Coordinates of C-alpha atoms in Angstrom, one line a residue:
Chain A
M1022 CA -55.5 -13.1 -9.8
A1023 CA -54.1 -9.7 -10.9
L1024 CA -54.6 -8.7 -14.5
L1025 CA -51.0 -7.4 -14.8
E1026 CA -48.1 -8.3 -12.5
L1027 CA -44.6 -6.9 -12.4
K1028 CA -42.2 -9.1 -10.5
G1029 CA -38.8 -7.6 -9.6
V1030 CA -38.6 -5.9 -13.0
S1031 CA -35.6 -3.9 -14.0
L1032 CA -34.6 -2.3 -17.3
L1033 CA -31.1 -1.2 -18.3
T1034 CA -30.5 0.7 -21.5
S1035 CA -27.3 2.4 -22.7
G1036 CA -25.8 1.6 -19.3
V1037 CA -28.5 3.5 -17.4
E1038 CA -31.0 1.7 -15.1
R1039 CA -34.4 3.1 -16.2
V1040 CA -36.5 0.8 -14.0
A1041 CA -35.1 -0.7 -10.8
S1042 CA -36.6 -3.9 -9.3
V1043 CA -40.2 -2.9 -9.5
T1044 CA -42.8 -5.3 -8.0
A1045 CA -46.5 -4.2 -8.4
S1046 CA -49.8 -5.5 -9.7
V1047 CA -53.0 -4.1 -11.3
D1048 CA -56.4 -5.7 -11.1
A1049 CA -59.1 -5.7 -13.8
G1050 CA -61.2 -2.5 -13.9
Q1051 CA -58.6 -0.3 -12.1
L1052 CA -57.3 3.1 -13.2
V1053 CA -53.6 3.4 -12.4
A1054 CA -51.9 6.8 -12.6
I1055 CA -48.1 6.9 -12.8
V1056 CA -46.6 10.2 -11.7
G1057 CA -43.1 11.5 -11.1
P1058 CA -40.6 13.9 -12.4
N1059 CA -39.2 13.9 -16.0
G1060 CA -36.6 11.2 -16.5
S1061 CA -37.8 9.2 -13.5
G1062 CA -38.6 6.1 -15.6
K1063 CA -42.3 6.4 -16.0
S1064 CA -42.4 5.8 -19.7
S1065 CA -39.9 2.9 -19.4
L1066 CA -42.1 1.3 -16.8
L1067 CA -45.2 1.7 -19.0
G1068 CA -43.2 0.2 -22.0
L1069 CA -42.3 -2.8 -19.8
M1070 CA -46.0 -3.2 -18.8
A1071 CA -46.9 -3.2 -22.5
G1072 CA -44.3 -5.8 -23.4
L1073 CA -42.6 -3.4 -25.7
F1074 CA -39.3 -3.6 -23.9
T1075 CA -37.7 -6.8 -22.6
P1076 CA -36.8 -6.5 -18.9
T1077 CA -33.2 -6.9 -18.0
R1078 CA -34.3 -8.7 -14.8
G1079 CA -37.7 -10.0 -13.5
S1080 CA -40.9 -10.8 -15.4
V1081 CA -44.1 -9.2 -16.5
L1082 CA -47.3 -11.3 -16.4
L1083 CA -50.6 -10.6 -18.1
N1084 CA -53.4 -12.8 -17.0
G1085 CA -50.8 -15.0 -15.4
R1086 CA -48.9 -15.5 -18.6
L1087 CA -45.4 -14.2 -19.3
V1088 CA -45.7 -11.2 -21.7
S1089 CA -42.4 -12.2 -23.3
N1090 CA -44.0 -15.5 -24.4
M1091 CA -47.0 -13.9 -26.1
G1092 CA -47.1 -13.2 -29.8
L1093 CA -47.4 -9.6 -30.9
R1094 CA -50.9 -10.2 -32.4
E1095 CA -52.2 -11.9 -29.3
L1096 CA -50.6 -9.2 -27.1
A1097 CA -52.2 -6.5 -29.2
T1098 CA -55.6 -8.1 -28.5
E1099 CA -54.9 -8.1 -24.7
R1100 CA -53.3 -4.7 -24.3
A1101 CA -53.2 -1.4 -26.1
W1102 CA -50.4 1.2 -25.8
L1103 CA -50.1 4.8 -26.9
G1104 CA -46.7 6.6 -26.7
Q1105 CA -45.9 10.1 -25.6
S1106 CA -45.6 11.4 -29.1
T1107 CA -46.6 9.6 -32.2
P1108 CA -44.8 10.7 -35.3
G1109 CA -45.4 10.2 -39.0
A1110 CA -48.4 8.8 -40.9
D1111 CA -48.7 12.3 -42.4
N1112 CA -50.2 11.2 -45.7
F1113 CA -52.6 8.6 -44.4
S1114 CA -56.2 9.6 -43.8
V1115 CA -57.8 9.5 -40.3
A1116 CA -59.9 6.5 -41.4
E1117 CA -56.8 4.6 -42.5
V1118 CA -55.0 5.3 -39.3
L1119 CA -58.1 4.2 -37.2
N1120 CA -58.3 1.0 -39.2
W1121 CA -54.9 0.0 -37.9
G1122 CA -56.4 -0.3 -34.5
R1123 CA -58.3 -3.5 -35.6
S1124 CA -56.3 -4.7 -38.6
F1125 CA -53.5 -6.6 -36.9
V1126 CA -55.1 -7.9 -33.6
A1127 CA -56.1 -11.6 -33.2
G1128 CA -59.7 -12.7 -33.0
E1129 CA -63.0 -12.0 -34.7
T1130 CA -63.9 -8.6 -36.0
S1131 CA -67.6 -9.0 -36.7
D1132 CA -68.5 -6.0 -34.5
A1133 CA -65.7 -3.9 -36.1
Q1134 CA -68.1 -1.3 -37.6
S1135 CA -70.0 -0.7 -34.4
A1136 CA -66.7 -0.4 -32.4
L1137 CA -65.4 2.1 -35.0
D1138 CA -68.6 4.1 -34.8
E1139 CA -68.5 4.2 -31.0
V1140 CA -64.9 5.4 -30.7
V1141 CA -65.3 7.9 -33.5
R1142 CA -68.2 9.3 -31.5
V1143 CA -66.5 9.2 -28.1
F1144 CA -63.3 11.0 -29.4
E1145 CA -65.3 13.4 -31.6
V1146 CA -63.4 12.7 -34.8
Q1147 CA -66.5 12.1 -37.1
D1148 CA -65.7 15.2 -39.2
L1149 CA -62.1 14.3 -39.6
M1150 CA -62.4 10.8 -41.1
T1151 CA -61.4 11.7 -44.7
A1152 CA -58.7 14.3 -43.7
R1153 CA -55.0 13.5 -44.1
M1154 CA -53.2 13.5 -40.8
Y1155 CA -50.8 16.3 -41.8
R1156 CA -53.9 18.7 -42.0
L1157 CA -54.7 18.1 -38.3
S1158 CA -53.7 20.1 -35.3
G1159 CA -51.6 18.4 -32.6
G1160 CA -54.7 17.9 -30.4
Q1161 CA -56.8 16.5 -33.2
R1162 CA -54.0 14.0 -34.1
Q1163 CA -53.8 12.9 -30.5
R1164 CA -57.6 12.3 -30.4
V1165 CA -57.2 10.2 -33.6
H1166 CA -54.4 8.1 -32.0
L1167 CA -56.4 7.7 -28.8
A1168 CA -59.4 6.5 -30.8
R1169 CA -57.1 4.1 -32.7
T1170 CA -55.8 2.8 -29.3
W1171 CA -59.4 2.3 -28.0
L1172 CA -60.3 0.4 -31.1
Q1173 CA -57.9 -2.4 -30.1
G1174 CA -60.6 -3.2 -27.5
A1175 CA -57.9 -4.5 -25.2
R1176 CA -58.4 -5.5 -21.5
I1177 CA -55.7 -3.1 -20.4
T1178 CA -54.9 0.2 -22.1
L1179 CA -51.6 1.9 -21.4
L1180 CA -51.2 5.6 -22.2
D1181 CA -48.1 7.8 -21.9
E1182 CA -49.0 11.4 -21.1
P1183 CA -52.2 11.2 -23.3
D1184 CA -53.3 14.7 -22.2
S1185 CA -50.1 16.6 -23.0
S1186 CA -51.2 18.0 -26.3
L1187 CA -54.9 18.3 -25.6
D1188 CA -56.9 21.4 -24.9
E1189 CA -59.6 21.6 -22.2
T1190 CA -62.2 20.0 -24.4
G1191 CA -59.8 17.3 -25.5
R1192 CA -58.9 16.5 -21.8
S1193 CA -62.6 16.3 -20.9
I1194 CA -63.2 13.9 -23.8
L1195 CA -60.2 11.8 -22.7
R1196 CA -61.3 11.7 -19.0
G1197 CA -64.8 10.7 -20.0
A1198 CA -63.5 7.9 -22.2
V1199 CA -61.2 6.6 -19.4
Q1200 CA -64.0 6.7 -16.9
E1201 CA -66.3 4.8 -19.3
C1202 CA -63.6 2.3 -20.0
V1203 CA -62.9 1.6 -16.3
R1204 CA -66.7 1.4 -15.6
A1205 CA -66.9 -1.3 -18.3
G1206 CA -64.4 -3.4 -16.4
R1207 CA -61.4 -2.6 -18.5
T1208 CA -58.1 -1.4 -17.0
V1209 CA -56.3 1.8 -17.8
A1210 CA -52.8 2.7 -16.7
L1211 CA -51.5 6.2 -17.7
V1212 CA -48.5 8.4 -17.2
T1213 CA -49.5 12.0 -16.3
H1214 CA -48.2 15.2 -14.8
D1215 CA -51.7 16.1 -13.8
R1216 CA -51.7 15.2 -10.1
G1217 CA -55.2 16.6 -9.6
W1218 CA -56.6 14.1 -12.1
A1219 CA -54.4 11.3 -10.7
M1220 CA -55.5 11.9 -7.1
S1221 CA -59.2 12.5 -7.8
E1222 CA -59.9 9.6 -10.2
A1223 CA -57.2 6.9 -10.0
D1224 CA -57.6 3.7 -8.0
L1225 CA -53.8 3.5 -7.6
V1226 CA -51.2 6.3 -7.9
W1227 CA -47.7 5.1 -8.4
E1228 CA -45.1 7.8 -7.7
V1229 CA -41.9 6.9 -9.6
C1230 CA -38.5 8.2 -8.7
A1231 CA -35.2 7.0 -10.1
G1232 CA -36.8 3.9 -11.7
R1233 CA -38.6 2.8 -8.5
I1234 CA -42.2 3.1 -7.3
V1235 CA -41.6 5.1 -4.1
V1236 CA -45.3 5.6 -3.3
G1237 CA -48.0 3.3 -4.5
Chain B
M543 CA -62.2 0.2 -47.8
N544 CA -62.4 3.4 -49.7
V545 CA -64.3 2.7 -53.0
S546 CA -63.0 5.7 -54.8
L547 CA -59.4 4.6 -54.0
R548 CA -60.2 1.2 -55.5
G549 CA -61.6 2.9 -58.5
R550 CA -58.6 5.2 -58.9
F551 CA -56.2 2.2 -58.5
A552 CA -58.1 0.2 -61.2
L553 CA -58.0 3.2 -63.5
I554 CA -54.3 4.0 -63.0
M555 CA -53.4 0.3 -63.3
M556 CA -55.4 0.0 -66.6
I557 CA -53.7 3.1 -68.0
G558 CA -50.3 1.9 -66.9
V559 CA -50.7 -1.6 -68.4
M560 CA -52.0 -0.2 -71.7
A561 CA -49.1 2.2 -71.9
V562 CA -46.6 -0.6 -71.1
G563 CA -48.2 -2.6 -74.0
V564 CA -47.8 0.4 -76.4
V565 CA -44.1 1.0 -75.3
F566 CA -43.4 -2.7 -75.5
A567 CA -44.8 -3.0 -79.1
A568 CA -43.1 0.2 -80.2
S569 CA -39.7 -0.9 -78.7
L570 CA -39.9 -4.2 -80.6
V571 CA -40.4 -2.7 -84.0
T572 CA -39.2 0.9 -84.1
G573 CA -36.2 1.3 -86.3
F574 CA -36.1 -2.4 -86.9
A575 CA -38.8 -2.9 -89.4
D576 CA -36.5 -4.5 -91.9
V577 CA -34.8 -7.0 -89.6
S578 CA -35.8 -10.6 -89.2
P579 CA -38.2 -11.8 -86.5
Q580 CA -35.3 -13.8 -85.1
I581 CA -33.3 -10.6 -84.4
V582 CA -36.3 -9.0 -82.9
W583 CA -36.8 -12.0 -80.7
S584 CA -33.2 -12.5 -79.7
I585 CA -32.0 -8.9 -79.3
R586 CA -35.0 -6.6 -78.9
A587 CA -37.4 -8.7 -76.9
P588 CA -35.1 -9.5 -74.0
R589 CA -34.1 -5.9 -73.9
V590 CA -37.7 -4.7 -73.5
V591 CA -38.5 -7.4 -71.0
L592 CA -35.4 -6.5 -68.9
T593 CA -36.4 -2.8 -68.9
L594 CA -39.8 -3.7 -67.5
V595 CA -38.3 -6.1 -64.8
V596 CA -35.6 -3.7 -63.8
G597 CA -37.9 -0.7 -63.7
A598 CA -40.5 -2.5 -61.7
G599 CA -37.9 -3.7 -59.2
L600 CA -36.4 -0.3 -58.7
A601 CA -39.7 1.4 -58.2
V602 CA -41.1 -1.2 -55.8
A603 CA -37.8 -1.2 -53.9
G604 CA -38.0 2.6 -53.6
G605 CA -41.6 2.4 -52.3
L606 CA -40.6 -0.2 -49.7
L607 CA -37.6 1.6 -48.4
Q608 CA -39.6 4.8 -48.1
G609 CA -42.3 2.9 -46.3
V610 CA -40.2 0.9 -43.8
F611 CA -37.9 3.8 -42.9
G612 CA -40.7 6.5 -43.0
N613 CA -38.3 8.5 -45.1
P614 CA -39.4 10.0 -48.4
L615 CA -35.8 10.4 -49.6
A616 CA -35.0 6.7 -49.2
A617 CA -34.3 5.0 -52.6
P618 CA -32.0 2.2 -53.7
S619 CA -29.5 4.6 -55.2
I620 CA -29.5 6.7 -52.1
V621 CA -29.2 4.1 -49.3
G622 CA -26.3 2.4 -51.1
V623 CA -28.0 -0.7 -52.4
S624 CA -27.5 0.1 -56.1
A625 CA -23.8 1.0 -55.6
S626 CA -22.9 -2.0 -53.4
G627 CA -24.7 -4.3 -55.9
A628 CA -22.5 -2.7 -58.6
A629 CA -19.4 -3.3 -56.5
G630 CA -20.5 -7.0 -56.4
A631 CA -20.9 -7.0 -60.2
S632 CA -17.5 -5.4 -60.9
I633 CA -15.6 -7.6 -58.4
G634 CA -17.3 -10.7 -60.0
A635 CA -16.4 -9.5 -63.5
A636 CA -12.8 -9.0 -62.3
L637 CA -12.9 -12.6 -61.1
G638 CA -13.9 -13.7 -64.6
I639 CA -17.7 -14.1 -64.0
P640 CA -19.4 -13.1 -67.3
F641 CA -22.0 -10.3 -67.5
N642 CA -25.7 -11.4 -67.9
S643 CA -25.1 -14.4 -65.7
I644 CA -26.7 -15.9 -62.6
P645 CA -23.5 -16.1 -60.6
L646 CA -22.9 -12.4 -61.2
A647 CA -26.4 -11.7 -60.1
F648 CA -25.7 -13.5 -56.8
M649 CA -22.5 -11.5 -56.4
G650 CA -24.6 -8.4 -56.6
V651 CA -27.1 -9.7 -54.2
I652 CA -24.4 -10.6 -51.6
L653 CA -22.6 -7.2 -51.7
A654 CA -25.9 -5.2 -51.8
G655 CA -27.1 -7.2 -48.8
V656 CA -23.9 -6.5 -46.9
G657 CA -24.1 -2.8 -47.8
L658 CA -27.7 -2.5 -46.6
I659 CA -27.0 -4.4 -43.4
V660 CA -24.0 -2.0 -42.7
V661 CA -26.1 1.1 -43.4
R662 CA -29.0 0.0 -41.2
A663 CA -26.7 -1.1 -38.4
I664 CA -24.9 2.3 -38.4
A665 CA -28.2 4.2 -38.5
S666 CA -29.9 2.2 -35.7
R667 CA -30.0 2.7 -32.0
D668 CA -32.3 0.8 -29.6
G669 CA -34.2 -0.6 -32.5
K670 CA -34.9 2.8 -34.1
V671 CA -33.5 3.9 -37.4
N672 CA -32.3 7.5 -37.6
S673 CA -33.4 8.8 -41.0
T674 CA -30.6 11.3 -41.4
A675 CA -28.0 8.7 -40.5
L676 CA -29.6 6.3 -42.9
L677 CA -29.2 8.7 -45.8
L678 CA -25.6 9.8 -44.8
G679 CA -24.6 6.2 -44.3
G680 CA -26.0 5.3 -47.7
V681 CA -24.1 8.1 -49.3
A682 CA -20.8 6.9 -47.7
I683 CA -21.5 3.3 -48.7
S684 CA -22.2 4.4 -52.3
F685 CA -18.9 6.3 -52.6
F686 CA -17.1 3.3 -51.0
S687 CA -18.8 0.9 -53.4
L688 CA -18.1 3.0 -56.4
A689 CA -14.5 3.1 -55.4
L690 CA -14.5 -0.7 -55.4
V691 CA -16.0 -0.6 -58.9
L692 CA -13.1 1.6 -60.1
L693 CA -10.5 -0.6 -58.2
A694 CA -11.9 -3.7 -59.8
S695 CA -12.0 -2.3 -63.4
P696 CA -8.3 -2.8 -64.3
F697 CA -8.6 -6.5 -63.5
I698 CA -11.5 -7.1 -65.9
S699 CA -10.4 -9.0 -69.0
R700 CA -10.1 -7.3 -72.4
E701 CA -12.9 -9.5 -73.7
A702 CA -15.3 -8.3 -71.0
G703 CA -14.1 -4.7 -71.3
R704 CA -16.7 -3.7 -73.8
S705 CA -19.5 -5.1 -71.7
F706 CA -18.1 -3.4 -68.7
S707 CA -18.0 -0.1 -70.5
F708 CA -21.7 -0.3 -71.4
W709 CA -22.6 -1.6 -67.9
A710 CA -20.7 1.2 -66.1
N711 CA -22.7 3.8 -68.1
G712 CA -26.1 2.2 -67.3
S713 CA -27.4 0.6 -70.5
F714 CA -29.6 -2.2 -71.7
A715 CA -27.6 -2.5 -75.0
L716 CA -26.1 -5.8 -74.0
A717 CA -29.4 -7.4 -72.7
T718 CA -29.9 -11.0 -73.5
W719 CA -32.3 -13.7 -72.5
S720 CA -29.6 -15.0 -70.1
G721 CA -29.7 -11.6 -68.5
V722 CA -33.5 -11.9 -68.1
V723 CA -33.0 -15.4 -66.6
A724 CA -30.4 -13.9 -64.1
V725 CA -32.7 -11.1 -63.0
A726 CA -36.3 -12.1 -63.4
P727 CA -36.7 -15.0 -61.0
L728 CA -35.0 -13.1 -58.1
A729 CA -37.0 -10.0 -58.9
I730 CA -40.2 -12.0 -58.9
V731 CA -39.4 -13.4 -55.5
G732 CA -38.8 -9.9 -54.3
L733 CA -42.1 -8.7 -55.7
V734 CA -43.9 -11.6 -54.0
I735 CA -42.3 -10.6 -50.7
A736 CA -43.1 -6.9 -51.2
F737 CA -46.7 -7.4 -52.1
G738 CA -47.0 -10.0 -49.2
I739 CA -45.9 -7.5 -46.5
A740 CA -47.4 -4.4 -48.1
S741 CA -50.3 -3.8 -45.7
R742 CA -48.0 -4.4 -42.7
V743 CA -45.6 -1.7 -43.9
D744 CA -48.2 1.0 -43.5
P745 CA -48.3 1.2 -39.7
L746 CA -44.5 1.4 -39.6
S747 CA -45.0 5.1 -40.5
L748 CA -45.9 5.5 -36.8
G749 CA -42.5 4.2 -35.8
S750 CA -41.5 0.7 -35.0
V751 CA -42.6 0.7 -31.3
A752 CA -46.1 1.9 -32.1
A753 CA -46.3 -0.6 -34.9
R754 CA -45.3 -3.4 -32.5
A755 CA -48.0 -2.2 -30.1
L756 CA -50.6 -2.6 -32.9
G757 CA -49.5 -6.2 -33.4
V758 CA -47.1 -5.7 -36.3
D759 CA -43.7 -7.3 -35.9
A760 CA -41.8 -4.2 -37.2
D761 CA -38.4 -5.9 -37.1
R762 CA -39.5 -8.8 -39.1
V763 CA -41.4 -6.7 -41.7
T764 CA -38.3 -4.5 -42.1
Q765 CA -36.1 -7.6 -42.5
Y766 CA -38.4 -9.0 -45.2
A767 CA -38.5 -5.6 -46.9
L768 CA -34.8 -5.4 -47.0
V769 CA -34.4 -8.9 -48.5
A770 CA -37.0 -7.9 -51.1
V771 CA -35.2 -4.6 -51.9
V772 CA -31.9 -6.5 -52.4
L773 CA -33.6 -9.1 -54.7
L774 CA -35.4 -6.4 -56.6
V775 CA -32.4 -4.2 -57.2
A776 CA -29.1 -6.0 -57.1
P777 CA -29.6 -8.6 -59.9
G778 CA -30.7 -5.8 -62.3
V779 CA -27.7 -3.7 -61.4
T780 CA -25.3 -6.5 -62.3
V781 CA -26.8 -6.7 -65.8
V782 CA -27.6 -3.0 -66.7
G783 CA -25.6 -0.9 -64.2
I784 CA -27.0 1.8 -61.9
I785 CA -30.2 3.6 -63.1
A786 CA -31.0 6.5 -60.8
F787 CA -34.2 8.3 -59.8
V788 CA -36.7 5.5 -60.7
G789 CA -36.9 4.3 -57.1
L790 CA -37.2 7.8 -55.8
V791 CA -39.6 9.4 -58.3
V792 CA -42.1 6.7 -59.2
P793 CA -43.5 5.9 -55.7
H794 CA -43.6 9.7 -54.9
A795 CA -45.5 10.6 -58.0
L796 CA -48.0 7.7 -57.4
R797 CA -48.6 8.8 -53.8
F798 CA -50.2 11.9 -55.2
F799 CA -52.8 9.9 -57.0
L800 CA -53.2 6.9 -54.8
G801 CA -52.2 8.0 -51.3
P802 CA -49.7 6.2 -49.2
R803 CA -51.3 2.7 -48.8
N804 CA -48.7 0.2 -49.9
T805 CA -51.3 -2.4 -50.9
F806 CA -52.1 -0.1 -53.9
L807 CA -48.8 1.8 -54.1
L808 CA -46.4 -1.1 -54.6
P809 CA -48.3 -2.8 -57.5
A810 CA -48.8 0.5 -59.2
S811 CA -45.1 1.3 -58.7
A812 CA -44.2 -2.0 -60.4
V813 CA -46.2 -1.1 -63.5
F814 CA -45.1 2.5 -63.7
G815 CA -41.5 1.8 -62.8
G816 CA -41.4 -0.7 -65.7
L817 CA -43.1 1.8 -67.9
L818 CA -40.7 4.6 -67.0
V819 CA -37.6 2.5 -67.7
A820 CA -38.9 1.0 -70.9
S821 CA -39.8 4.5 -72.1
A822 CA -36.5 5.9 -71.1
D823 CA -34.7 3.0 -72.9
F824 CA -36.9 3.7 -76.0
I825 CA -35.8 7.4 -75.9
S826 CA -32.2 6.5 -75.3
R827 CA -32.1 4.4 -78.5
N828 CA -34.0 6.7 -80.7
M829 CA -33.3 10.3 -79.6
L830 CA -29.8 10.4 -81.2
A831 CA -30.0 7.3 -83.3
P832 CA -27.9 5.5 -84.4
A833 CA -26.0 6.7 -81.4
E834 CA -27.3 5.5 -78.0
I835 CA -27.3 7.6 -74.9
P836 CA -27.2 5.9 -71.4
V837 CA -30.6 5.1 -70.1
G838 CA -29.7 6.5 -66.7
A839 CA -29.1 9.9 -68.2
V840 CA -32.7 9.8 -69.6
T841 CA -34.2 8.7 -66.3
A842 CA -32.3 11.5 -64.5
L843 CA -33.2 14.1 -67.0
V844 CA -36.9 13.2 -66.6
G845 CA -36.8 12.2 -62.9
A846 CA -34.9 15.1 -61.4
P847 CA -37.2 17.9 -62.5
V848 CA -40.3 15.8 -61.6
F849 CA -38.8 15.1 -58.2
L850 CA -38.0 18.7 -57.6
V851 CA -41.6 19.7 -58.3
L852 CA -42.8 17.0 -55.9
L853 CA -40.3 18.0 -53.3
R854 CA -41.4 21.6 -53.5
Q855 CA -45.0 20.6 -53.0
M856 CA -44.0 18.5 -50.0
V857 CA -42.1 21.5 -48.5
R858 CA -45.1 23.8 -49.1
R859 CA -47.5 21.4 -47.4
G860 CA -45.0 20.8 -44.6
V861 CA -45.2 17.1 -45.1
M862 CA -41.8 15.5 -45.0
S863 CA -42.7 12.0 -43.9
I864 CA -44.6 9.1 -45.5

């Protein structure tokens, strides 16, 4: 059984069809790259996969269950999502923002400290823990939000252009984390404009155009 | 949890509670040493209790609004809650409902709720609230509501006219135990809701979609917060009128000492909001005694310069969100 299934999914907002009758599936442990021009519906598709938008038609299933029937806490345990640009939280410290990755998900948190130590090491944010978010550069902020997303420990992680504000070092950190995640049997789906990365490392590449997966 | 933050919170709360005790005692006896305990009990005590309840409500409401909308300029008097609550009070008074009464408190709650729903609906698109539209909508609702207050005033009876005059200026002069009974239970419910959702308000600073992705039902938290804001502000407005700056300044000032976590910020706002309004009322009675100046004038005289200093620091640091 596929981990995530999209069955004839469409999304209509403000009179515009962002996603049009998409049927696709992702298995556990796969890396899916979603590529396509600006405005083609990639972010909307990712939001539907994350259960953050309600499809106008069709259904999204996670582990065979309708995403729309899952509670937010349960959903946050099963899937993590990071948007294209994450605003605000300026006055919170990095440690406080990271803590949100585990605070609201369902289930036990006995290994919370070791999970925190691990993602802090992977995303190299050890020296930033007490800093307020407004003091960080765009790339540092993005690494903090990636670490927060990883902390959810979800089976599928959905990332919308996670590399857009990262420098070469940051991209290398991100790619290493994604590889490690997939190697551990977790699934990652990400929107990117880096076709080289998509073609060389992804198990599936979905080319999106006008709300449809035209190649995939 | 950050131990030093806990320590700072404990210290600040201790200072605040002690200061409240001092102001409470001073307010009961200052200038009234020669009056009977009965007068102190029936006139002065409800007045001081009401300053604490109203101040706590305004400050916690301000902190909640700033948290859920991620907007440091959000406050009850700016998003229109205070003015629409005042419209409810004046319409109720015009219909013959007495001041300091539970029915008038409910009139305030209803109108403030409607005002807040309208402002939020106007400022929202696809589930996201536009901060600028929220403030502009609040300003428009405030002017509209204050027009309703003026329109209702000719219909208020001559007997209630004196009360209306004090109320319209923002004053605790007519506070009674019935006023406390009209305000306190609803404010306590508001406080319970606010403290209950405090930790879930924090991630809303990332935006409602990101908060949902973390497992926080942003819509529900916002709805609870708005109900709390109405209960914390509107009943007080129907008894003492509009008191500005408390909801704006107190949470801002406390963020400098405690940071933005609402688990700490909201309880501290309750204590220091009460302290600020009780102190302002003390000053308003004694500065030009036996004349009394409106308490809202004192809070604005203190609050506006403090807020400008805080605003300048925010601009210098480039931090204009929560």
